[in-house]
mmCIF file of C-alpha atoms in Angstrom:
data_model
loop_
_atom_site.group_PDB
_atom_site.id
_atom_site.type_symbol
_atom_site.label_atom_id
_atom_site.label_comp_id
_atom_site.label_asym_id
_atom_site.label_seq_id
_atom_site.Cartn_x
_atom_site.Cartn_y
_atom_site.Cartn_z
ATOM 1 C CA MET Y 923 6.636 25.879 27.784
ATOM 2 C CA HIS Y 924 9.707 24.702 25.880
ATOM 3 C CA GLU Y 925 10.045 27.886 23.834
ATOM 4 C CA LEU Y 926 13.511 28.571 25.263
ATOM 5 C CA ALA Y 927 14.927 25.306 23.865
ATOM 6 C CA ILE Y 928 13.211 25.901 20.511
ATOM 7 C CA THR Y 929 14.451 29.503 20.381
ATOM 8 C CA GLU Y 930 18.016 28.415 21.146
ATOM 9 C CA ASP Y 931 17.937 25.945 18.260
ATOM 10 C CA MET Y 932 16.312 28.547 16.014
ATOM 11 C CA LEU Y 933 18.975 31.165 16.833
ATOM 12 C CA SER Y 934 21.837 28.784 16.093
ATOM 13 C CA LEU Y 935 20.209 27.857 12.767
ATOM 14 C CA VAL Y 936 19.740 31.578 11.958
ATOM 15 C CA LEU Y 937 23.374 32.370 12.774
ATOM 16 C CA SER Y 938 24.774 29.440 10.792
ATOM 17 C CA GLU Y 939 22.664 30.296 7.707
ATOM 18 C CA ALA Y 940 23.666 33.990 7.999
ATOM 19 C CA ARG Y 941 27.359 33.054 8.255
ATOM 20 C CA LYS Y 942 27.083 30.888 5.141
ATOM 21 C CA HIS Y 943 26.044 34.044 3.246
ATOM 22 C CA ASP Y 944 28.654 36.308 4.899
ATOM 23 C CA ALA Y 945 25.893 38.459 6.402
ATOM 24 C CA GLN Y 946 26.859 41.351 8.676
ATOM 25 C CA LYS Y 947 23.413 41.717 10.204
ATOM 26 C CA VAL Y 948 20.163 39.755 10.399
ATOM 27 C CA ASN Y 949 17.221 42.157 10.034
ATOM 28 C CA ARG Y 950 14.244 39.845 9.842
ATOM 29 C CA VAL Y 951 13.509 36.173 10.586
ATOM 30 C CA GLN Y 952 10.483 34.504 9.020
ATOM 31 C CA LEU Y 953 9.147 31.471 10.874
ATOM 32 C CA ARG Y 954 6.421 28.974 10.031
ATOM 33 C CA ILE Y 955 4.737 27.519 13.119
ATOM 34 C CA GLY Y 956 1.950 24.926 13.103
ATOM 35 C CA GLU Y 957 -0.968 25.212 15.494
ATOM 36 C CA MET Y 958 -0.365 21.686 16.826
ATOM 37 C CA THR Y 959 3.080 22.625 18.168
ATOM 38 C CA GLY Y 960 1.507 24.955 20.734
ATOM 39 C CA ILE Y 961 4.444 27.352 20.341
ATOM 40 C CA VAL Y 962 3.621 30.824 21.635
ATOM 41 C CA GLY Y 963 5.006 33.602 19.427
ATOM 42 C CA ASP Y 964 5.365 36.208 22.180
ATOM 43 C CA SER Y 965 7.348 33.776 24.264
ATOM 44 C CA VAL Y 966 9.726 33.041 21.354
ATOM 45 C CA ARG Y 967 10.144 36.814 20.844
ATOM 46 C CA PHE Y 968 10.946 37.335 24.499
ATOM 47 C CA TYR Y 969 13.629 34.618 24.590
ATOM 48 C CA PHE Y 970 15.029 35.673 21.211
ATOM 49 C CA GLU Y 971 15.596 39.238 22.480
ATOM 50 C CA GLN Y 972 17.503 37.868 25.453
ATOM 51 C CA ILE Y 973 19.687 35.262 23.794
ATOM 52 C CA SER Y 974 20.452 37.114 20.540
ATOM 53 C CA LYS Y 975 22.206 39.943 22.422
ATOM 54 C CA ASP Y 976 25.751 40.521 21.135
ATOM 55 C CA THR Y 977 25.128 38.407 18.025
ATOM 56 C CA ILE Y 978 24.493 39.631 14.477
ATOM 57 C CA ALA Y 979 20.837 38.710 15.000
ATOM 58 C CA GLU Y 980 20.346 41.184 17.859
ATOM 59 C CA GLY Y 981 17.361 43.424 17.124
ATOM 60 C CA ALA Y 982 16.051 41.248 14.271
ATOM 61 C CA ILE Y 983 12.286 41.314 13.763
ATOM 62 C CA LEU Y 984 10.580 37.925 14.094
ATOM 63 C CA SER Y 985 7.605 37.301 11.795
ATOM 64 C CA PHE Y 986 5.350 34.307 12.261
ATOM 65 C CA ASP Y 987 3.360 32.467 9.684
ATOM 66 C CA PHE Y 988 0.923 30.374 11.740
ATOM 67 C CA VAL Y 989 -0.459 27.231 10.094
ATOM 68 C CA PRO Y 990 -3.845 25.934 11.299
ATOM 69 C CA ALA Y 991 -4.192 22.230 12.087
ATOM 70 C CA ALA Y 992 -5.749 20.306 9.191
ATOM 71 C CA ALA Y 993 -6.620 16.673 8.546
ATOM 72 C CA ARG Y 994 -7.620 14.365 5.706
ATOM 73 C CA CYS Y 995 -10.246 11.657 6.123
ATOM 74 C CA ARG Y 996 -9.031 8.167 5.183
ATOM 75 C CA ASP Y 997 -12.561 7.021 4.469
ATOM 76 C CA CYS Y 998 -14.026 9.778 2.276
ATOM 77 C CA GLY Y 999 -10.908 11.775 1.352
ATOM 78 C CA HIS Y 1000 -12.328 15.062 2.635
ATOM 79 C CA GLN Y 1001 -9.673 17.535 3.800
ATOM 80 C CA PHE Y 1002 -10.611 19.968 6.550
ATOM 81 C CA ASP Y 1003 -9.287 22.392 9.145
ATOM 82 C CA ILE Y 1004 -9.545 21.085 12.665
ATOM 83 C CA ALA Y 1005 -11.855 23.628 14.232
ATOM 84 C CA ASP Y 1006 -12.065 23.661 18.023
ATOM 85 C CA PHE Y 1007 -9.883 20.562 18.124
ATOM 86 C CA VAL Y 1008 -12.675 18.201 17.083
ATOM 87 C CA TRP Y 1009 -10.988 15.102 15.719
ATOM 88 C CA SER Y 1010 -13.538 13.621 13.354
ATOM 89 C CA CYS Y 1011 -14.431 14.165 9.707
ATOM 90 C CA PRO Y 1012 -17.171 16.824 9.424
ATOM 91 C CA LYS Y 1013 -18.512 15.098 6.290
ATOM 92 C CA CYS Y 1014 -18.736 11.397 7.204
ATOM 93 C CA HIS Y 1015 -17.914 11.597 10.968
ATOM 94 C CA SER Y 1016 -15.150 9.022 10.626
ATOM 95 C CA LEU Y 1017 -12.332 9.048 13.193
ATOM 96 C CA ASN Y 1018 -10.015 7.580 10.581
ATOM 97 C CA ILE Y 1019 -8.182 10.818 9.891
ATOM 98 C CA ASP Y 1020 -4.573 11.782 9.277
ATOM 99 C CA ILE Y 1021 -3.252 15.110 10.476
ATOM 100 C CA VAL Y 1022 -1.755 16.770 7.380
ATOM 101 C CA ALA Y 1023 -0.906 20.262 8.653
ATOM 102 C CA GLY Y 1024 -0.189 21.942 11.962
ATOM 103 C CA ASN Y 1025 3.065 20.235 12.996
ATOM 104 C CA GLU Y 1026 5.296 22.768 11.187
ATOM 105 C CA LEU Y 1027 8.274 24.269 12.967
ATOM 106 C CA TYR Y 1028 10.322 25.869 10.215
ATOM 107 C CA LEU Y 1029 12.782 28.653 9.671
ATOM 108 C CA GLU Y 1030 11.469 29.895 6.326
ATOM 109 C CA SER Y 1031 13.769 32.760 5.399
ATOM 110 C CA LEU Y 1032 16.071 35.501 6.633
ATOM 111 C CA GLU Y 1033 16.471 39.091 5.578
ATOM 112 C CA VAL Y 1034 20.144 40.042 5.987
ATOM 113 C CA THR Y 1035 22.565 42.803 5.028
ATOM 114 C CA MET V 295 19.180 40.266 0.807
ATOM 115 C CA GLU V 296 16.692 37.488 1.454
ATOM 116 C CA ILE V 297 17.940 33.985 2.241
ATOM 117 C CA LYS V 298 15.476 31.132 1.686
ATOM 118 C CA VAL V 299 16.138 28.523 4.353
ATOM 119 C CA LEU V 300 13.096 26.272 4.834
ATOM 120 C CA LYS V 301 14.698 24.101 7.489
ATOM 121 C CA ASN V 302 13.130 22.477 10.480
ATOM 122 C CA ILE V 303 14.109 24.458 13.580
ATOM 123 C CA LEU V 304 14.695 21.181 15.406
ATOM 124 C CA ASN V 305 16.915 19.905 12.601
ATOM 125 C CA ALA V 306 19.919 19.450 14.908
ATOM 126 C CA ASN V 307 17.895 17.403 17.411
ATOM 127 C CA ASP V 308 16.264 15.360 14.637
ATOM 128 C CA GLN V 309 19.662 14.511 13.175
ATOM 129 C CA ARG V 310 21.013 13.412 16.537
ATOM 130 C CA ALA V 311 17.844 11.346 17.031
ATOM 131 C CA GLN V 312 18.515 9.645 13.672
ATOM 132 C CA GLU V 313 22.030 8.758 14.864
ATOM 133 C CA ASN V 314 20.595 7.262 18.056
ATOM 134 C CA ARG V 315 18.073 5.301 16.017
ATOM 135 C CA GLY V 316 20.898 4.005 13.817
ATOM 136 C CA LEU V 317 22.775 2.812 16.911
ATOM 137 C CA PHE V 318 19.661 1.002 18.208
ATOM 138 C CA GLU V 319 19.077 -0.633 14.837
ATOM 139 C CA ARG V 320 22.666 -1.828 14.519
ATOM 140 C CA ASN V 321 22.179 -3.492 17.908
ATOM 141 C CA ARG V 322 18.829 -4.966 16.806
ATOM 142 C CA MET V 323 17.080 -3.582 19.847
ATOM 143 C CA VAL V 324 13.844 -1.715 20.480
ATOM 144 C CA ALA V 325 13.807 1.717 22.138
ATOM 145 C CA LEU V 326 10.673 3.085 23.791
ATOM 146 C CA ASN V 327 10.062 6.731 24.687
ATOM 147 C CA VAL V 328 7.612 6.658 27.586
ATOM 148 C CA THR V 329 5.789 9.923 28.229
ATOM 149 C CA ALA V 330 2.967 10.931 30.577
ATOM 150 C CA SER V 331 1.897 13.587 32.999
ATOM 151 C CA PRO V 332 3.461 13.289 36.470
ATOM 152 C CA GLY V 333 1.929 10.455 38.473
ATOM 153 C CA ALA V 334 0.205 8.589 35.623
ATOM 154 C CA GLY V 335 2.293 5.497 36.291
ATOM 155 C CA LYS V 336 5.294 5.538 33.943
ATOM 156 C CA THR V 337 7.653 4.025 36.500
ATOM 157 C CA SER V 338 5.050 1.461 37.606
ATOM 158 C CA LEU V 339 4.509 0.396 33.994
ATOM 159 C CA ILE V 340 8.254 0.137 33.420
ATOM 160 C CA MET V 341 8.665 -1.964 36.574
ATOM 161 C CA ALA V 342 5.809 -4.256 35.506
ATOM 162 C CA THR V 343 7.317 -4.623 32.019
ATOM 163 C CA ILE V 344 10.739 -5.482 33.432
ATOM 164 C CA LYS V 345 9.208 -8.063 35.742
ATOM 165 C CA ALA V 346 7.347 -9.770 32.899
ATOM 166 C CA LEU V 347 10.067 -9.669 30.232
ATOM 167 C CA ARG V 348 13.398 -9.832 32.042
ATOM 168 C CA ASP V 349 13.709 -13.618 31.802
ATOM 169 C CA GLU V 350 13.440 -13.529 28.033
ATOM 170 C CA PHE V 351 15.054 -10.189 27.143
ATOM 171 C CA ARG V 352 17.885 -7.970 28.327
ATOM 172 C CA ILE V 353 16.502 -4.598 29.361
ATOM 173 C CA GLY V 354 18.074 -1.203 30.105
ATOM 174 C CA VAL V 355 16.431 1.971 31.356
ATOM 175 C CA ILE V 356 17.126 5.696 31.061
ATOM 176 C CA GLU V 357 15.291 7.779 33.639
ATOM 177 C CA GLY V 358 14.623 11.454 32.924
ATOM 178 C CA ASP V 359 13.601 13.821 35.693
ATOM 179 C CA VAL V 360 14.089 17.487 36.457
ATOM 180 C CA SER V 361 15.838 16.441 39.657
ATOM 181 C CA SER V 362 16.422 13.477 42.018
ATOM 182 C CA ALA V 363 17.437 9.869 41.417
ATOM 183 C CA ILE V 364 14.313 8.365 42.997
ATOM 184 C CA ASP V 365 13.180 6.566 39.837
ATOM 185 C CA ALA V 366 16.635 5.221 38.979
ATOM 186 C CA GLU V 367 16.930 3.875 42.517
ATOM 187 C CA THR V 368 13.546 2.153 42.144
ATOM 188 C CA ILE V 369 14.615 0.530 38.858
ATOM 189 C CA GLY V 370 18.028 -0.282 40.350
ATOM 190 C CA THR V 371 16.411 -2.435 43.053
ATOM 191 C CA VAL V 372 15.551 -5.062 40.441
ATOM 192 C CA GLY V 373 19.114 -5.225 39.118
ATOM 193 C CA ILE V 374 18.523 -3.700 35.679
ATOM 194 C CA PRO V 375 21.149 -1.331 34.169
ATOM 195 C CA VAL V 376 19.792 2.196 34.607
ATOM 196 C CA VAL V 377 21.042 5.738 34.006
ATOM 197 C CA GLN V 378 19.444 8.785 35.586
ATOM 198 C CA ILE V 379 19.385 12.026 33.605
ATOM 199 C CA ASN V 380 18.636 15.167 35.601
ATOM 200 C CA THR V 381 17.573 17.947 33.250
ATOM 201 C CA ASN V 382 18.046 20.657 35.913
ATOM 202 C CA GLY V 383 14.903 22.501 34.994
ATOM 203 C CA ALA V 384 14.421 21.504 31.359
ATOM 204 C CA CYS V 385 10.941 20.137 30.739
ATOM 205 C CA HIS V 386 11.887 17.334 28.309
ATOM 206 C CA LEU V 387 14.681 14.986 27.261
ATOM 207 C CA ASP V 388 16.421 15.614 23.935
ATOM 208 C CA ALA V 389 18.400 13.399 21.572
ATOM 209 C CA THR V 390 21.805 14.598 22.805
ATOM 210 C CA MET V 391 20.971 13.653 26.409
ATOM 211 C CA ILE V 392 20.113 10.158 25.176
ATOM 212 C CA SER V 393 23.284 9.752 23.118
ATOM 213 C CA ASN V 394 25.310 10.721 26.201
ATOM 214 C CA ALA V 395 23.330 8.446 28.524
ATOM 215 C CA VAL V 396 23.612 5.323 26.348
ATOM 216 C CA GLN V 397 27.380 5.485 26.793
ATOM 217 C CA SER V 398 26.825 4.436 30.404
ATOM 218 C CA LEU V 399 24.714 1.431 29.391
ATOM 219 C CA PRO V 400 25.842 -1.963 27.990
ATOM 220 C CA ILE V 401 23.961 -1.023 24.818
ATOM 221 C CA ASP V 402 25.319 -3.854 22.657
ATOM 222 C CA GLU V 403 23.915 -6.386 25.127
ATOM 223 C CA LEU V 404 20.377 -4.999 25.280
ATOM 224 C CA ASP V 405 17.173 -6.100 23.531
ATOM 225 C CA LEU V 406 15.009 -3.342 24.964
ATOM 226 C CA LEU V 407 15.805 0.208 26.039
ATOM 227 C CA ILE V 408 13.071 2.007 27.936
ATOM 228 C CA VAL V 409 13.422 5.784 28.226
ATOM 229 C CA GLU V 410 11.218 7.409 30.839
ATOM 230 C CA ASN V 411 10.755 11.004 29.757
ATOM 231 C CA VAL V 412 10.089 13.959 32.074
ATOM 232 C CA GLY V 413 6.478 13.943 33.319
ATOM 233 C CA ASN V 414 4.875 16.486 31.012
ATOM 234 C CA LEU V 415 2.298 16.232 28.208
ATOM 235 C CA ILE V 416 3.559 19.199 26.196
ATOM 236 C CA CYS V 417 7.270 19.565 25.561
ATOM 237 C CA PRO V 418 8.485 15.965 25.034
ATOM 238 C CA ALA V 419 6.231 15.737 21.942
ATOM 239 C CA SER V 420 8.523 18.050 19.966
ATOM 240 C CA PHE V 421 11.829 16.308 20.705
ATOM 241 C CA ALA V 422 12.552 13.004 18.965
ATOM 242 C CA LEU V 423 15.038 10.801 20.843
ATOM 243 C CA GLY V 424 15.614 8.060 18.267
ATOM 244 C CA GLU V 425 12.891 5.814 19.673
ATOM 245 C CA HIS V 426 11.074 3.090 17.714
ATOM 246 C CA LYS V 427 7.821 3.687 19.556
ATOM 247 C CA ASN V 428 6.325 6.559 21.486
ATOM 248 C CA ILE V 429 4.308 5.307 24.431
ATOM 249 C CA LEU V 430 1.941 7.639 26.245
ATOM 250 C CA VAL V 431 0.712 6.585 29.673
ATOM 251 C CA ALA V 432 -2.592 8.164 30.637
ATOM 252 C CA SER V 433 -4.543 7.283 33.757
ATOM 253 C CA VAL V 434 -8.193 7.154 34.683
ATOM 254 C CA PRO V 435 -8.082 9.744 37.542
ATOM 255 C CA GLU V 436 -6.591 12.359 35.163
ATOM 256 C CA GLY V 437 -9.876 12.427 33.263
ATOM 257 C CA HIS V 438 -10.955 11.542 29.726
ATOM 258 C CA ASP V 439 -10.306 15.038 28.388
ATOM 259 C CA LYS V 440 -6.513 14.791 28.233
ATOM 260 C CA PRO V 441 -6.309 13.882 24.506
ATOM 261 C CA TYR V 442 -8.434 16.952 23.744
ATOM 262 C CA LYS V 443 -6.168 19.173 25.828
ATOM 263 C CA TYR V 444 -2.789 17.826 24.709
ATOM 264 C CA PRO V 445 -3.409 16.811 21.099
ATOM 265 C CA LEU V 446 0.185 16.948 19.809
ATOM 266 C CA MET V 447 1.409 14.468 22.380
ATOM 267 C CA PHE V 448 -1.389 12.001 21.641
ATOM 268 C CA SER V 449 -1.075 12.438 17.863
ATOM 269 C CA LYS V 450 2.582 11.368 18.040
ATOM 270 C CA SER V 451 2.019 8.314 20.243
ATOM 271 C CA ASP V 452 2.170 4.838 18.709
ATOM 272 C CA ALA V 453 0.539 3.328 21.756
ATOM 273 C CA VAL V 454 -1.572 4.822 24.514
ATOM 274 C CA VAL V 455 -1.660 2.966 27.809
ATOM 275 C CA LEU V 456 -4.658 3.792 29.963
ATOM 276 C CA ASN V 457 -3.511 2.934 33.488
ATOM 277 C CA LYS V 458 -5.394 2.668 36.808
ATOM 278 C CA ILE V 459 -8.548 1.152 35.299
ATOM 279 C CA ASP V 460 -9.196 -0.340 38.750
ATOM 280 C CA LEU V 461 -10.148 3.194 39.860
ATOM 281 C CA ALA V 462 -12.855 3.596 37.184
ATOM 282 C CA PRO V 463 -15.779 2.933 39.591
ATOM 283 C CA TYR V 464 -14.686 5.831 41.791
ATOM 284 C CA VAL V 465 -14.153 8.630 39.259
ATOM 285 C CA ASP V 466 -16.079 10.214 36.391
ATOM 286 C CA PHE V 467 -14.100 8.937 33.450
ATOM 287 C CA ASP V 468 -15.905 8.682 30.114
ATOM 288 C CA ARG V 469 -14.110 5.807 28.407
ATOM 289 C CA ASP V 470 -15.872 6.231 25.045
ATOM 290 C CA GLN V 471 -14.905 9.892 24.780
ATOM 291 C CA PHE V 472 -11.320 9.045 25.648
ATOM 292 C CA ILE V 473 -11.063 6.249 23.057
ATOM 293 C CA GLU V 474 -12.755 8.407 20.418
ATOM 294 C CA ALA V 475 -10.272 11.233 20.917
ATOM 295 C CA VAL V 476 -7.239 8.911 20.904
ATOM 296 C CA ASN V 477 -8.424 7.275 17.666
ATOM 297 C CA GLY V 478 -9.116 10.632 16.064
ATOM 298 C CA LEU V 479 -5.660 11.965 16.910
ATOM 299 C CA HIS V 480 -3.849 8.885 15.685
ATOM 300 C CA ALA V 481 -5.923 6.353 13.779
ATOM 301 C CA ASP V 482 -3.199 3.675 14.041
ATOM 302 C CA ALA V 483 -2.418 4.070 17.755
ATOM 303 C CA ARG V 484 -2.714 0.927 19.874
ATOM 304 C CA ILE V 485 -4.667 1.320 23.088
ATOM 305 C CA PHE V 486 -3.957 -0.801 26.161
ATOM 306 C CA GLU V 487 -6.291 -0.544 29.136
ATOM 307 C CA LEU V 488 -4.664 -1.892 32.266
ATOM 308 C CA SER V 489 -3.860 -1.518 35.929
ATOM 309 C CA CYS V 490 -0.269 -1.752 37.105
ATOM 310 C CA LYS V 491 -1.681 -2.143 40.619
ATOM 311 C CA THR V 492 -3.886 -5.209 40.025
ATOM 312 C CA GLY V 493 -2.116 -6.550 36.931
ATOM 313 C CA GLU V 494 -5.313 -6.538 34.861
ATOM 314 C CA GLY V 495 -4.597 -6.027 31.143
ATOM 315 C CA LEU V 496 -0.823 -6.160 31.569
ATOM 316 C CA SER V 497 -0.356 -9.388 29.632
ATOM 317 C CA GLU V 498 -1.586 -7.843 26.357
ATOM 318 C CA TRP V 499 0.822 -4.952 26.777
ATOM 319 C CA ASN V 500 3.739 -7.247 27.573
ATOM 320 C CA SER V 501 2.981 -9.523 24.607
ATOM 321 C CA TRP V 502 2.934 -6.534 22.273
ATOM 322 C CA ILE V 503 6.323 -5.310 23.500
ATOM 323 C CA ALA V 504 7.738 -8.849 23.252
ATOM 324 C CA SER V 505 6.494 -9.150 19.666
ATOM 325 C CA GLU V 506 8.041 -5.773 18.759
ATOM 326 C CA ILE V 507 11.399 -6.962 20.151
ATOM 327 C CA ARG V 508 11.217 -10.254 18.201
ATOM 328 C CA LYS V 509 10.327 -8.325 15.034
ATOM 329 C CA GLU V 510 13.407 -6.129 15.454
ATOM 330 C CA ARG V 511 15.687 -9.102 16.128
ATOM 331 C CA THR V 512 14.694 -10.834 12.938
ATOM 332 C CA ALA V 513 14.578 -7.643 10.834
#
């Protein structure tokens, strides 16, 4: 839903990192997106195509590394992927869990020439 | 050539949010980011909080809506400084909107700043504003499944207010399932069950906010 705002911030980060390295062209953008963020890759691609026009990132390929939501139980220490969005420890059924993965929203790397 | 970046995409917003937080801390005040789906009772809760705490604390409000000044006008009727932000289509407030809006508020005179975010359980979760506490207002008629459907929002909330408990006899709301999901998403989240309409449960909420303000003043 808010992919446009995220994509705008991502593009400006891409362009500023590329400028720092005197890049002429951005060929590939590697992103790391957690499941909890609900960000839809196709939607980011669509906006990126539109707003990167006439920049050195125009035509760059976006690659996504999706991270599943995971949690650690405070009571028994068990770490587990959150399957089907069930929020309790599969081992001891405690609700005392901390979400440890799935909130990622990172620009990992760029491939530039 | 490959460039390793490893930066948060929302870095710029997070930095601006940190600046806002710094401003609030220098003024020894508490800032709340109030989120909810449309119609859950954000404005009613804010009005009830103002009514209960205005004699003891100085309160300011930032209202965020896609359009209209209806909420700011409602808050304005009780003589509290209020700024309306219209996002013109954007589905959430961001840290820059807040840093602009606080310039229209007597920020150095306030003890409590309440920000009412755009009614939406998805987007506001990703955009920090500089708040001390994230408050999520849910309501009984929306159903007990909302934490399961909007997990990010609930996982980032420091307190969940369940409003409209006076309507519980008339709707199928499974309280246990709701509480279980809220606890699972954020083990430390406070839960307040209340009705802004009847006033039931409001005193616990108001005492918690008052104690958070006193904590910040003496920090």
